[in-house]
CSV table of C-alpha atoms in Angstrom, one decimal:
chain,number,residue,atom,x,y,z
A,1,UNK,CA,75.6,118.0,130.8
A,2,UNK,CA,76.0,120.7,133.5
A,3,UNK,CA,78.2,124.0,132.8
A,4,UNK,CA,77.6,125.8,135.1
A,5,UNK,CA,80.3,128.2,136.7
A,6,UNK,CA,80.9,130.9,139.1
A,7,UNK,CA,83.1,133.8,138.5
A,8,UNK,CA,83.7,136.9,140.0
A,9,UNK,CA,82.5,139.9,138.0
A,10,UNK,CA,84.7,141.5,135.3
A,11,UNK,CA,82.2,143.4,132.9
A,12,UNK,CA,80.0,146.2,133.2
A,13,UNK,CA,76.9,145.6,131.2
A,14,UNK,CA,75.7,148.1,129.0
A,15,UNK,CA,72.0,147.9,129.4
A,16,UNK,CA,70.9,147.4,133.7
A,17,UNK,CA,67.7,148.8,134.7
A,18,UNK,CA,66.7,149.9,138.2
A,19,UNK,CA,64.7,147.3,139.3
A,20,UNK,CA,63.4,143.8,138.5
A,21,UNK,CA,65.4,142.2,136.2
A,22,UNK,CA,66.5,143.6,132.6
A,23,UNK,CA,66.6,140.0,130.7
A,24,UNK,CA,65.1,140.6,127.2
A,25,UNK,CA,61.8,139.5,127.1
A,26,UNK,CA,61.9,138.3,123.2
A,27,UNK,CA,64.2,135.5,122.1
A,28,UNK,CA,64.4,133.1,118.8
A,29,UNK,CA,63.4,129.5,119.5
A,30,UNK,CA,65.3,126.6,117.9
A,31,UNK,CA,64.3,122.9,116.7
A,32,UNK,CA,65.3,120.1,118.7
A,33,UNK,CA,67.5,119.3,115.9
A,34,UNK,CA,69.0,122.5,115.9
A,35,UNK,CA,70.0,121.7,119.8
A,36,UNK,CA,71.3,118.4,119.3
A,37,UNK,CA,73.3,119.6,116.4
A,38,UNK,CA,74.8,122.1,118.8
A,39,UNK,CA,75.8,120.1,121.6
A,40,UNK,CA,77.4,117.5,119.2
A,41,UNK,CA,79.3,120.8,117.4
A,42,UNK,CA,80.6,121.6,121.1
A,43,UNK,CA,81.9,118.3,121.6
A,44,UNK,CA,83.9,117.9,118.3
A,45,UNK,CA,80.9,117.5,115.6
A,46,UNK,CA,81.2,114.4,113.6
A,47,UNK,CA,83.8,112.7,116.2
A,48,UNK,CA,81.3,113.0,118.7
A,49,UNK,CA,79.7,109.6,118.5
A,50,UNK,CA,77.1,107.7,120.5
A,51,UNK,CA,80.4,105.9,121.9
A,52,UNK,CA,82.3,109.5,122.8
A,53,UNK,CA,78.9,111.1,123.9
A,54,UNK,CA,77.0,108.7,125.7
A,55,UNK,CA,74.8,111.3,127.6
A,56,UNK,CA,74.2,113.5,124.2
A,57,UNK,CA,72.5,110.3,122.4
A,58,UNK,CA,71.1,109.0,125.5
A,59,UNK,CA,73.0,106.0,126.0
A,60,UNK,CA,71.8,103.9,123.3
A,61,UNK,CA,67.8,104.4,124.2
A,62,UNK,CA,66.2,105.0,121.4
A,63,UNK,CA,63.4,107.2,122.7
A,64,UNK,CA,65.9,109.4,124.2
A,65,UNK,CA,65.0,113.1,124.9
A,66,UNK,CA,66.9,115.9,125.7
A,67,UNK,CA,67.1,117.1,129.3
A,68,UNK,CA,66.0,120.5,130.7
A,69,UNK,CA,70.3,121.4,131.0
A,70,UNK,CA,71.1,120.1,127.8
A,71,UNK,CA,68.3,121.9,126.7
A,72,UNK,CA,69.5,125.3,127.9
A,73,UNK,CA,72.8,124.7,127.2
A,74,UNK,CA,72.4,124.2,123.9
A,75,UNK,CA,70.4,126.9,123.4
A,76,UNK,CA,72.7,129.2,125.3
A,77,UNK,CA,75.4,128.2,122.5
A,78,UNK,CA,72.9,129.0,119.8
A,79,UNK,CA,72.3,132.3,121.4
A,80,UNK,CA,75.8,133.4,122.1
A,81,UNK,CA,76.5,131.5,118.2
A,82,UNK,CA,74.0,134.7,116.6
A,83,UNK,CA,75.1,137.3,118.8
A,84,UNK,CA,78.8,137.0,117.6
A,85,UNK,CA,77.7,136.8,114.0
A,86,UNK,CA,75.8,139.9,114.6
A,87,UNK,CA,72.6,139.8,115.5
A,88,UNK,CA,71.6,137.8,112.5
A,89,UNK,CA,68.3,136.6,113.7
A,90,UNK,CA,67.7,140.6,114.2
A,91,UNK,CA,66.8,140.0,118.2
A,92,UNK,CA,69.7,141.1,119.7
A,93,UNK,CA,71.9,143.6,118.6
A,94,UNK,CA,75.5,142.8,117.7
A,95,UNK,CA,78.1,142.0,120.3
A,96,UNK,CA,80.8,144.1,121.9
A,97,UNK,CA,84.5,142.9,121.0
A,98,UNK,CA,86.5,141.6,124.0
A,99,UNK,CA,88.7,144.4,123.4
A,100,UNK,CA,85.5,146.6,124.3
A,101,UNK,CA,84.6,144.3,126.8
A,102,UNK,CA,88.0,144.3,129.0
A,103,UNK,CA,87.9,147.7,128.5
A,104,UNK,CA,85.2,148.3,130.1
A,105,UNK,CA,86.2,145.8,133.0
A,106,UNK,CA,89.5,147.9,133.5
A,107,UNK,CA,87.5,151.2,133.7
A,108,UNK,CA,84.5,149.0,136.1
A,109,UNK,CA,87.2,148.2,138.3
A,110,UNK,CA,88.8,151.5,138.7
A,111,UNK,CA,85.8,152.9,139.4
A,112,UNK,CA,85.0,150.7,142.0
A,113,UNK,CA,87.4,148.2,143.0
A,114,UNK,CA,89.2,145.1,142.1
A,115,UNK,CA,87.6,141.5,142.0
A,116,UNK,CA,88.0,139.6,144.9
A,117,UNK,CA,89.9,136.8,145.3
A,118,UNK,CA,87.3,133.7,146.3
A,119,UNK,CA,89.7,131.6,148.2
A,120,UNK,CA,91.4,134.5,150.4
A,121,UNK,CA,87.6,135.8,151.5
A,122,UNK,CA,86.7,132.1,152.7
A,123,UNK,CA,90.0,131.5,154.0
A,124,UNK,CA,89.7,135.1,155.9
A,125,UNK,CA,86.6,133.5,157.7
A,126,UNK,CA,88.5,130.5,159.1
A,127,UNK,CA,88.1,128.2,161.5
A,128,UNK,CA,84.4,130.1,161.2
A,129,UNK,CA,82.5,129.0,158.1
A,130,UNK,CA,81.8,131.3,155.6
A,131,UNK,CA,78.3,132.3,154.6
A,132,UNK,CA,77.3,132.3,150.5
A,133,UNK,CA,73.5,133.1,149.7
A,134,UNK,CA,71.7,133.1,146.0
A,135,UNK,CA,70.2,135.8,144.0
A,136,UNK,CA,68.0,133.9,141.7
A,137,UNK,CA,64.6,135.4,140.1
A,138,UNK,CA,63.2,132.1,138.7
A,139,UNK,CA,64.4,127.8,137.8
A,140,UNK,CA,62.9,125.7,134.9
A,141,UNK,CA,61.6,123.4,138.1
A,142,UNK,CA,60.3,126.2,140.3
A,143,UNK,CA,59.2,128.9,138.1
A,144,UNK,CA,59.4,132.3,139.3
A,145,UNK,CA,60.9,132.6,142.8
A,146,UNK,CA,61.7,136.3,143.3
A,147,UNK,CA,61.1,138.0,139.7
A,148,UNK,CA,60.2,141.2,141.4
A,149,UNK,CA,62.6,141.8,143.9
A,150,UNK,CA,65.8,144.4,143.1
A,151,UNK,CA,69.1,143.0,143.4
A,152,UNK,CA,70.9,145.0,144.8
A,153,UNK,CA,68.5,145.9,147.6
A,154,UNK,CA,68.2,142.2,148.6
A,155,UNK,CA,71.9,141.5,148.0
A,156,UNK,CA,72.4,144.6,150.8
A,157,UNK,CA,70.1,141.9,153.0
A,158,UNK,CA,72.1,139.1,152.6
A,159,UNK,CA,75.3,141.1,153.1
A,160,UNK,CA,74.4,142.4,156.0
A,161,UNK,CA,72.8,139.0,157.3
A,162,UNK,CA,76.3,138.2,157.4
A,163,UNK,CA,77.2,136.9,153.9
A,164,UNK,CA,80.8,137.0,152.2
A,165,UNK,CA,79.8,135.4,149.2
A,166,UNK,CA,77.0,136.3,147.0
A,167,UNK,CA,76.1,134.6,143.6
A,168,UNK,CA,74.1,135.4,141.0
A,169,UNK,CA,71.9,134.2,137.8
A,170,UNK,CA,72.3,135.7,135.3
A,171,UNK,CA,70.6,133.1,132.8
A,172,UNK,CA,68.2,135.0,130.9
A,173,UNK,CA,65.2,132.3,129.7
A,174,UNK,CA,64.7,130.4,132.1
A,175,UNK,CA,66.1,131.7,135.4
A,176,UNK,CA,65.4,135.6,134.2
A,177,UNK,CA,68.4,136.8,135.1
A,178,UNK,CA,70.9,139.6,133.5
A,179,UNK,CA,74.0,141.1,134.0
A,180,UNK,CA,72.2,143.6,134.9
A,181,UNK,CA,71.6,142.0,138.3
A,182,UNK,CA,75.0,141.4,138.3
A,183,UNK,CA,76.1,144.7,138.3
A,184,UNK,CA,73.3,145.9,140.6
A,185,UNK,CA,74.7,143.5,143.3
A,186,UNK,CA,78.2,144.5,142.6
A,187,UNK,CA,77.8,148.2,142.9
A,188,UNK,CA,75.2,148.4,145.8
A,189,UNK,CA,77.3,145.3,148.3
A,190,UNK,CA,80.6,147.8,147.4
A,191,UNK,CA,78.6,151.0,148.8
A,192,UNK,CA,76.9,149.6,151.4
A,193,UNK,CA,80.7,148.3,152.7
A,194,UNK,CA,82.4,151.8,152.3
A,195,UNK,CA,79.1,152.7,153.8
A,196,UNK,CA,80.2,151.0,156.7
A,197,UNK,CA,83.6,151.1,156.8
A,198,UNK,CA,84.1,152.4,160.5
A,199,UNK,CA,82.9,148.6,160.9
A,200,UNK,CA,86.2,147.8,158.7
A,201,UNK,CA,83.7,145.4,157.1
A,202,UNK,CA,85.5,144.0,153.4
A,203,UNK,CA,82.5,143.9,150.3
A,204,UNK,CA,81.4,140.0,149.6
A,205,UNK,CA,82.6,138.5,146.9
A,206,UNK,CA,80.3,138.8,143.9
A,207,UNK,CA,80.0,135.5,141.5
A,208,UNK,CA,78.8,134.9,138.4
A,209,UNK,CA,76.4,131.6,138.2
A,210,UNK,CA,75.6,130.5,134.3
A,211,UNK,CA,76.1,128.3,131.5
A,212,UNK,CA,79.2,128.9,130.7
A,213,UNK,CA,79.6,127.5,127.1
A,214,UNK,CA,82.6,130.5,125.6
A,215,UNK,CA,85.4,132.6,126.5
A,216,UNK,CA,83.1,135.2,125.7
A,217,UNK,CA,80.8,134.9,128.3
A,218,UNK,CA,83.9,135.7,131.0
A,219,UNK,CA,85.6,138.4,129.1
């Protein structure tokens, strides 16, 4: 079980920092029960069966165990789950409506520019290929890879290396990421183009890269 997706940025988020990454540093932990339970909620509750959801029960072995992406998926449902009811567990405050939350897109985007459409910036580069790098802090596999670096700053590197796409994680636990980064990306690629607009060089693309698991999370 992979969701994963990339998106270009639509929200500004209300707590960034100025460096290193602004990912909360406490979080609730949850039973393995408690993870199971929410992937088989996710995929219907009690009609997902060993026969519907094969991978969830492990395909009928009996000392089946849950793999590191089910794992975080799961527990980025769970999260998300508390933050909508309010900050129940009293970790997290309560979440912004939508309503707040495309607001505050619409006002982002005035500010400082429309999202980019993916396809038109890779088709822009043809018949040259187009050039995506990674802004990634940590992985459950390779622990921490670039916790300390600023976002921005080394998304301004890859830019000018030559990059028209730039994604970022913005998975908190394990790959220590935050909107935060998102936004510091966003806003420091968008002034280092206008920057350098004599060069009539067009801001990357900005993307999104997470577990995707509700609307929420792309509102």
């Amino acid at each position: 079980l992979k969701l994963i997706t990339t998106y270009t940025l639509t929200m500004a988020p209300q707590n960034t920092s100025s460096s290193g990454s602004s990912a909360p540093t406490s979080r609730p932990s949850y039973t393995d029960e408690q993870l199971h339970n929410a992937l088989l909620n996710f995929y219907g509750g009690s009609s997902a069966t060993a026969e519907t959801c094969g991978h969830i029960f492990g395909f009928g072995n009996p000392n089946h165990e849950m793999s590191m992406l089910q794992r975080i998926t799961a527990t980025t449902m769970l999260d998300y789950e508390s933050k909508l009811n309010g900050g129940q567990d009293n970790t997290d405050d309560a979440a912004p409506s939508i309503a707040t939350l495309l607001e505050q897109a619409s006002s982002f985007h005035t500010a400082h520019g429309p999202i980019l459409p993916l396809q038109s910036i890779i088709q822009s580069k043809s018949p040259c290929m187009t050039l995506a790098a990674e802004f990634k802090r940590a992985s459950p596999s390779k622990g921490d890879i670039a916790s300390h670096l600023h976002a921005g700053e080394q998304a301004c590197v890859y830019f000018g290396a030559g990059a028209s796409v730039i994604s970022v994680l913005t998975e908190e636990r394990w790959f220590k990421g935050s909107l935060g980064d998102l936004r510091e990306v966003r806003l420091a690629t968008t002034e280092l183009a206008n920057n350098n607009n004599n060069n009539q060089q067009q801001r990357p693309a900005i993307l999104r890269k997470d577990f995707i698991t509700t609307k929420y999370q792309i509102a």
